[in-house]
Short mmCIF file of C-alpha atoms and ligand atoms in Angstrom, two decimals:
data_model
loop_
_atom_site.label_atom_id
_atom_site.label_comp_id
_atom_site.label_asym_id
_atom_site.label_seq_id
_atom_site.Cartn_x
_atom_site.Cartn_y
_atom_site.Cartn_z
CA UNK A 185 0.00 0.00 0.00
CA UNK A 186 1.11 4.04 -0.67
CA UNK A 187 2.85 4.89 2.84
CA UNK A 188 0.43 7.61 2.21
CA UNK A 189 -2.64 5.38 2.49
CA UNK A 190 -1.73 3.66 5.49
CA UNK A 191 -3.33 3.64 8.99
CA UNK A 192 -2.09 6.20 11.51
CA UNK A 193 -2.27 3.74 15.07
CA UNK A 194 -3.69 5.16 18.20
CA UNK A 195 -2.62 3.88 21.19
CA UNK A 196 -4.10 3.86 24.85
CA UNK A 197 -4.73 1.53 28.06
CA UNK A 198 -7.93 1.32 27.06
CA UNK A 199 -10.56 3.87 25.89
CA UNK A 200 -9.25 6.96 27.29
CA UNK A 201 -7.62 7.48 23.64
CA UNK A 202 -10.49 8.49 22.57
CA UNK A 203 -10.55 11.53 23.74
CA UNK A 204 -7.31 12.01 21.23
CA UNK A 205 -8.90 10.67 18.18
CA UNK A 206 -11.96 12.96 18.81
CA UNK A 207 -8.87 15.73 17.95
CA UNK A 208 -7.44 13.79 15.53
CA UNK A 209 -10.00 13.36 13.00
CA UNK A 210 -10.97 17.09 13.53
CA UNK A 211 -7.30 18.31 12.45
CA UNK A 212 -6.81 15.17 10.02
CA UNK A 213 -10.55 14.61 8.45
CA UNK A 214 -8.85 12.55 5.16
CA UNK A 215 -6.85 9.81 7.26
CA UNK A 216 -7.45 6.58 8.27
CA UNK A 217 -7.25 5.80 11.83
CA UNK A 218 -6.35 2.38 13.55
CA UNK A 219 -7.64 2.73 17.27
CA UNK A 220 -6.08 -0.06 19.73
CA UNK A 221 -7.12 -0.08 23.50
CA UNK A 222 -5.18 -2.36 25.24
CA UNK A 223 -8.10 -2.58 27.97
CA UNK A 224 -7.45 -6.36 28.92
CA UNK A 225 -4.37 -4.70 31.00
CA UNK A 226 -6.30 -1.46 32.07
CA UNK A 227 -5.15 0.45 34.09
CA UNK A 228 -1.95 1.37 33.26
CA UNK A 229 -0.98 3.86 35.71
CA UNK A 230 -0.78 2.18 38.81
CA UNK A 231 1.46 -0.92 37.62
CA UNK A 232 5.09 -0.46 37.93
CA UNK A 233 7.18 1.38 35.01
CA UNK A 234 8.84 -2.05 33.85
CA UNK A 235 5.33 -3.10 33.07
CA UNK A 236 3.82 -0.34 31.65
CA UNK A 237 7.12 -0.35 29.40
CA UNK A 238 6.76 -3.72 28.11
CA UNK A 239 3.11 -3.59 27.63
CA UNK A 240 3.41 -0.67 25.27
CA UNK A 241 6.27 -1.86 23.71
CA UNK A 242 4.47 -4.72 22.98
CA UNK A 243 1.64 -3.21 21.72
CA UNK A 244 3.47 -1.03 19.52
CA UNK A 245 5.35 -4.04 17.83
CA UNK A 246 1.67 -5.32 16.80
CA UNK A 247 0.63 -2.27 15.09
CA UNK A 248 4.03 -1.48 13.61
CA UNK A 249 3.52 -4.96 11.99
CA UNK A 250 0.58 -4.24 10.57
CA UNK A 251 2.00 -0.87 8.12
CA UNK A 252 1.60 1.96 9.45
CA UNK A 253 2.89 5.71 8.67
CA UNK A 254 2.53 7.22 12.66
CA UNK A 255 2.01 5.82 16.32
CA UNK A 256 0.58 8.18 18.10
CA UNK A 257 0.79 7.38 22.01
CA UNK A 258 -2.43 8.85 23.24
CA UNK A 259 -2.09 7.62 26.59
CA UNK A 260 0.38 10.13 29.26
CA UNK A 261 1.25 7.02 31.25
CA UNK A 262 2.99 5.15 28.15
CA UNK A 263 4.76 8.02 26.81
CA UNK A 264 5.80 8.50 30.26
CA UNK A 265 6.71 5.14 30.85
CA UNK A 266 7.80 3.63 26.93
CA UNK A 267 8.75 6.69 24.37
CA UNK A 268 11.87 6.96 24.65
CA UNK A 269 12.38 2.91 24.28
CA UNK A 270 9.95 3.34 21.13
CA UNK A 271 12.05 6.36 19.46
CA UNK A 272 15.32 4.35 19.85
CA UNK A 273 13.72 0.99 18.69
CA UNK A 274 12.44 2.73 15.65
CA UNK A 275 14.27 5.63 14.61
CA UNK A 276 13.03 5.50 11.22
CA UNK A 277 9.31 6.20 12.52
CA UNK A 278 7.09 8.99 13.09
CA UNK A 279 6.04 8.20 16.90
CA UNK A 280 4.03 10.87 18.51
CA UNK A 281 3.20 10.64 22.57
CA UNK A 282 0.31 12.93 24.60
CA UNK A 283 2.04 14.60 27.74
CA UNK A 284 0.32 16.78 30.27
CA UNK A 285 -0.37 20.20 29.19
CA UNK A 286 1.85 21.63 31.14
CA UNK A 287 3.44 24.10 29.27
CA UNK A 288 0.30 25.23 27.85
CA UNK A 289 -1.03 26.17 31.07
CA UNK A 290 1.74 27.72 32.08
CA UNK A 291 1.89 29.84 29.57
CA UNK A 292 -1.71 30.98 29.59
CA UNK A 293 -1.44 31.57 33.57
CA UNK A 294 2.11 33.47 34.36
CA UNK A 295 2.27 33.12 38.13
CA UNK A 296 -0.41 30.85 38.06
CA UNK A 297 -1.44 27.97 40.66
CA UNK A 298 -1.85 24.73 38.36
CA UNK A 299 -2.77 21.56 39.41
CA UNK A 300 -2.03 18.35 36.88
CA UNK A 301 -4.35 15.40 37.59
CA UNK A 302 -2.65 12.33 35.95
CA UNK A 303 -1.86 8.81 37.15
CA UNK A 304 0.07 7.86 39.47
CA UNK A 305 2.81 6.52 37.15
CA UNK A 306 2.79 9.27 34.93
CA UNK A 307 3.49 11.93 38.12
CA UNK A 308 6.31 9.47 39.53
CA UNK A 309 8.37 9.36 35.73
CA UNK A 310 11.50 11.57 35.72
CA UNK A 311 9.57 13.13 32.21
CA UNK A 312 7.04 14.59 34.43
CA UNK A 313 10.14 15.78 37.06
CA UNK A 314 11.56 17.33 33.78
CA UNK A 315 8.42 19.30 32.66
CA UNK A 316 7.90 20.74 35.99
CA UNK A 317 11.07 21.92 36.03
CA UNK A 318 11.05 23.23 33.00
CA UNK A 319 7.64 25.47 34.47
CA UNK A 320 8.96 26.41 37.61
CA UNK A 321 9.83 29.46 37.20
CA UNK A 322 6.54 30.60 36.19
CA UNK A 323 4.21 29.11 38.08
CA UNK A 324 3.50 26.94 41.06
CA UNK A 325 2.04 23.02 40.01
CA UNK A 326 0.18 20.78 42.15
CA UNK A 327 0.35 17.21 41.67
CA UNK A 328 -3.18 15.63 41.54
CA UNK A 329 -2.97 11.75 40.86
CA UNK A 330 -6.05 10.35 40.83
CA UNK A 331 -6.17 6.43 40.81
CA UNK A 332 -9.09 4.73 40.29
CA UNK A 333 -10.52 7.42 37.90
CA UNK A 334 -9.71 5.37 34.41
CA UNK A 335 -11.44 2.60 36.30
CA UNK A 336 -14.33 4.52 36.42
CA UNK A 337 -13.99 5.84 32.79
CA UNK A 338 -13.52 2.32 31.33
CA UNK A 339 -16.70 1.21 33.42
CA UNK A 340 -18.72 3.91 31.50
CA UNK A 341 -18.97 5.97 34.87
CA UNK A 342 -16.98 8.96 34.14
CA UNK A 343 -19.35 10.99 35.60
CA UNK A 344 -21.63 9.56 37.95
CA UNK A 345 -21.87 9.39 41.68
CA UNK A 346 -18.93 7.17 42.76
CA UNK A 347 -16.49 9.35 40.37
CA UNK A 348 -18.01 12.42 42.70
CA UNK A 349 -17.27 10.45 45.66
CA UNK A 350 -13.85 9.22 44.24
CA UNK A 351 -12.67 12.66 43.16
CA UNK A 352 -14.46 14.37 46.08
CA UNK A 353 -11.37 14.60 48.80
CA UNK A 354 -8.69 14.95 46.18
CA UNK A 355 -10.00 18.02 44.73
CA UNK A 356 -12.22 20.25 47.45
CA UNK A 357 -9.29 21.19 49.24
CA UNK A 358 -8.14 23.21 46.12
CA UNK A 359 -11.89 24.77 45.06
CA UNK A 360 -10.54 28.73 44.37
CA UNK A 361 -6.87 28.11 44.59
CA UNK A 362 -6.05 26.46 41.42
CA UNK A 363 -5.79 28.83 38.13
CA UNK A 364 -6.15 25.74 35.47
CA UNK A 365 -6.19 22.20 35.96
CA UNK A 366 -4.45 20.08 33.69
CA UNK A 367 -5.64 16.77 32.78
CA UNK A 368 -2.46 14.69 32.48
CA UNK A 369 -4.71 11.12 31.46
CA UNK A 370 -6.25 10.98 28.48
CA UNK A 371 -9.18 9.33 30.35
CA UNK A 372 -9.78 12.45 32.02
CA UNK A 373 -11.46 14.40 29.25
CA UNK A 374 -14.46 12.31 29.51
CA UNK A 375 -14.99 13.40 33.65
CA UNK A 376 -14.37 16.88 33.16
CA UNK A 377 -18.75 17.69 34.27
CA UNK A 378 -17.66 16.17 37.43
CA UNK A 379 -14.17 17.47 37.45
CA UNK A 380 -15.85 21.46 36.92
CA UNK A 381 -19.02 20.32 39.12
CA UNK A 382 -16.11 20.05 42.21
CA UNK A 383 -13.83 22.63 41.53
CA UNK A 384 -16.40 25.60 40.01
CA UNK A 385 -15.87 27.84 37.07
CA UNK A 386 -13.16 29.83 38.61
CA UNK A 387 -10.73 26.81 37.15
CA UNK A 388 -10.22 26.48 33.35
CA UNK A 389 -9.57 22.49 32.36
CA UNK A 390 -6.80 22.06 29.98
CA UNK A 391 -5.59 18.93 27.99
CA UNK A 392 -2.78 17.89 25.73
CA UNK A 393 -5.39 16.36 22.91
CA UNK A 394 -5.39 19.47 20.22
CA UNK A 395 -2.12 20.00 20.41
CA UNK A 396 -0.73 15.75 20.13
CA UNK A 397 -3.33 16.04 16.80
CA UNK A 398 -1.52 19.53 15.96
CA UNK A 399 2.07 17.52 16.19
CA UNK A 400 1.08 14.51 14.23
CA UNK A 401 -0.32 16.93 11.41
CA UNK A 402 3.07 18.54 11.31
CA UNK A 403 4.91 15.90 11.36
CA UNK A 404 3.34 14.00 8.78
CA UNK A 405 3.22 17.30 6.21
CA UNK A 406 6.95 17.54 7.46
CA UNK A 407 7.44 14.09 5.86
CA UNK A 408 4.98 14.55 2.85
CA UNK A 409 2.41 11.95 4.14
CA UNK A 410 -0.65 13.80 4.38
CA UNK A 411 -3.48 12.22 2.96
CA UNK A 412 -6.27 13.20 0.40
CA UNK A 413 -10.22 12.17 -0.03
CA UNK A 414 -12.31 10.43 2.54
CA UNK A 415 -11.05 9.25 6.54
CA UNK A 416 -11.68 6.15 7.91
CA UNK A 417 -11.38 5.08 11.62
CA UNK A 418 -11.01 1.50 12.77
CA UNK A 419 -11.32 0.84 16.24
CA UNK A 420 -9.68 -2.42 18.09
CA UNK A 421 -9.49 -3.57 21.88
CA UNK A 422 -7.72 -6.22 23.62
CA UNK A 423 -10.77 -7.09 25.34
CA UNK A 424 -12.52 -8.42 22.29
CA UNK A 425 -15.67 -7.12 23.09
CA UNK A 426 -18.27 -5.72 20.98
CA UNK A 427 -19.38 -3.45 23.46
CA UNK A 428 -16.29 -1.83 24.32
CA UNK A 429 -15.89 -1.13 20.69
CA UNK A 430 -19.40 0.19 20.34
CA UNK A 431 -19.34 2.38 23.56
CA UNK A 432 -15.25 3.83 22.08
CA UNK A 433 -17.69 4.85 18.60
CA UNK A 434 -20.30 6.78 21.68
CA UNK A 435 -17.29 8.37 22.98
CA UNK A 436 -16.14 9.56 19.34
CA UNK A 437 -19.58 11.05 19.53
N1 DGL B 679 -5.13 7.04 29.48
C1 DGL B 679 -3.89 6.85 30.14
C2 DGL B 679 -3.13 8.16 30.30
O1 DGL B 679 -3.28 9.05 29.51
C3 DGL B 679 -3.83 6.09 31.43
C4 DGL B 679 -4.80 5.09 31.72
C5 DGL B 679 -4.38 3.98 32.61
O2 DGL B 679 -4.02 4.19 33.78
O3 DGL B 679 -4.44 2.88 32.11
O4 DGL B 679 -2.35 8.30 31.20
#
């Protein structure tokens, strides 16, 4: 097949991804996408790095076998945990990987208070370490990890009572103290009613999903791979369950 033609793979624990590809097809209407959840092993973020490493590794192997022109990690907790391994494995290949908006935020709020809700794993990596560094000058970040959320997400109860109750004592203590919150999981997205509903208007919710579908336009115009006429999106779990696949197409909305 024309590189051109071939899939771009999305990657996640599980559904959270989604929440990416919603981006992606906005910015890249004419491609075709190849959506794999890997939610037989979800959650990620609270297994150690070594396994969170080899999982995605893994994973990427299987959709690097199957032609592709881009990975695109849209899970925090794998790039976290397995980009850097990717890159050097495959030098040759466009690989893309979702970080917390960090940056982002800090730029918007100079001075700011920021919290980052991601996953355990993904606030322990040194990559995280780095990127606060990098912001520390201009603003002050909170770390927010909030495990059992993607549970809740996968389960189809991203915003129902128990995610309330779940998310209830991590954030109240900051209601009117926090500038932005970023949310560092791409799970996330899908609980932001509840995530405002706690910590009121006064908080803007950032993520890193239009700018990871920004990036992979670039880079694949950088490397002449754009694609013309009409998308296509595949979606794939580990689960093998039709209605994991059918509620990821309710989450693409
Ligand atoms: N969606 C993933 C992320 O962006 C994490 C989900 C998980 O813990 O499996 O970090």
């Amino acid at each position: 097949m024309d590189t051109k033609n071939q899939y771009i793979a999305v990657f996640d624990s599980g559904v959270g991804g989604i929440s990416v590809l919603r981006h992606l097809r906005r910015e890249l209407p004419s491609e075709r996408f190849l959506y794999f959840g890997d939610g037989a092993n979800a959650p990620y973020g609270t297994r150690p790095t070594e396994q969170i490493r080899d999982l995605t590794v893994a994973a990427a192997e299987m959709l690097m076998g199957r032609g592709i022109k881009a990975l695109v990690i849209a899970c925090n907790t794998a790039t976290a945990a397995a980009a850097k391994q990717l890159r050097q494995k495959y030098p040759e290949r466009i690989i893309i990987g979702i970080e917390p908006a960090l940056k982002l935020a800090a730029d918007r709020y100079p001075g700011g208070t920021i919290g980052v809700m991601a996953t355990p794993a993904t606030l322990r990596e040194g990559k995280f370490a780095r990127l606060m560094d990098r912001c520390a000058d201009s603003c002050t970040v909170v770390k927010l990890p909030a495990a059992g959320l993607v549970e809740l997400v996968e389960a189809g109860k991203a915003n129902s009572a128990e995610a309330e109750a779940l998310l209830h004592p991590l954030l109240t203590p900051y209601v009117g103290k926090l500038d932005a919150v970023v949310l560092g999981c791409t799970h996330y997205p899908f609980a932001a009613d509840t995530i405002r509903k706690l910590l009121g208007d006064g908080t803007t919710l950032l993520d890193g999903g239009a700018g990871t579908a920004i990036q992979t336009k670039r880079r694949l115009a950088q490397a002449g791979l754009l694609r013309e006429g009409e998308g296509e999106i595949i979606i794939e779990n580990s689960l093998n369950r039709p209605e994991t696949i059918t509620f990821c197409h309710t989450l693409l909305g």
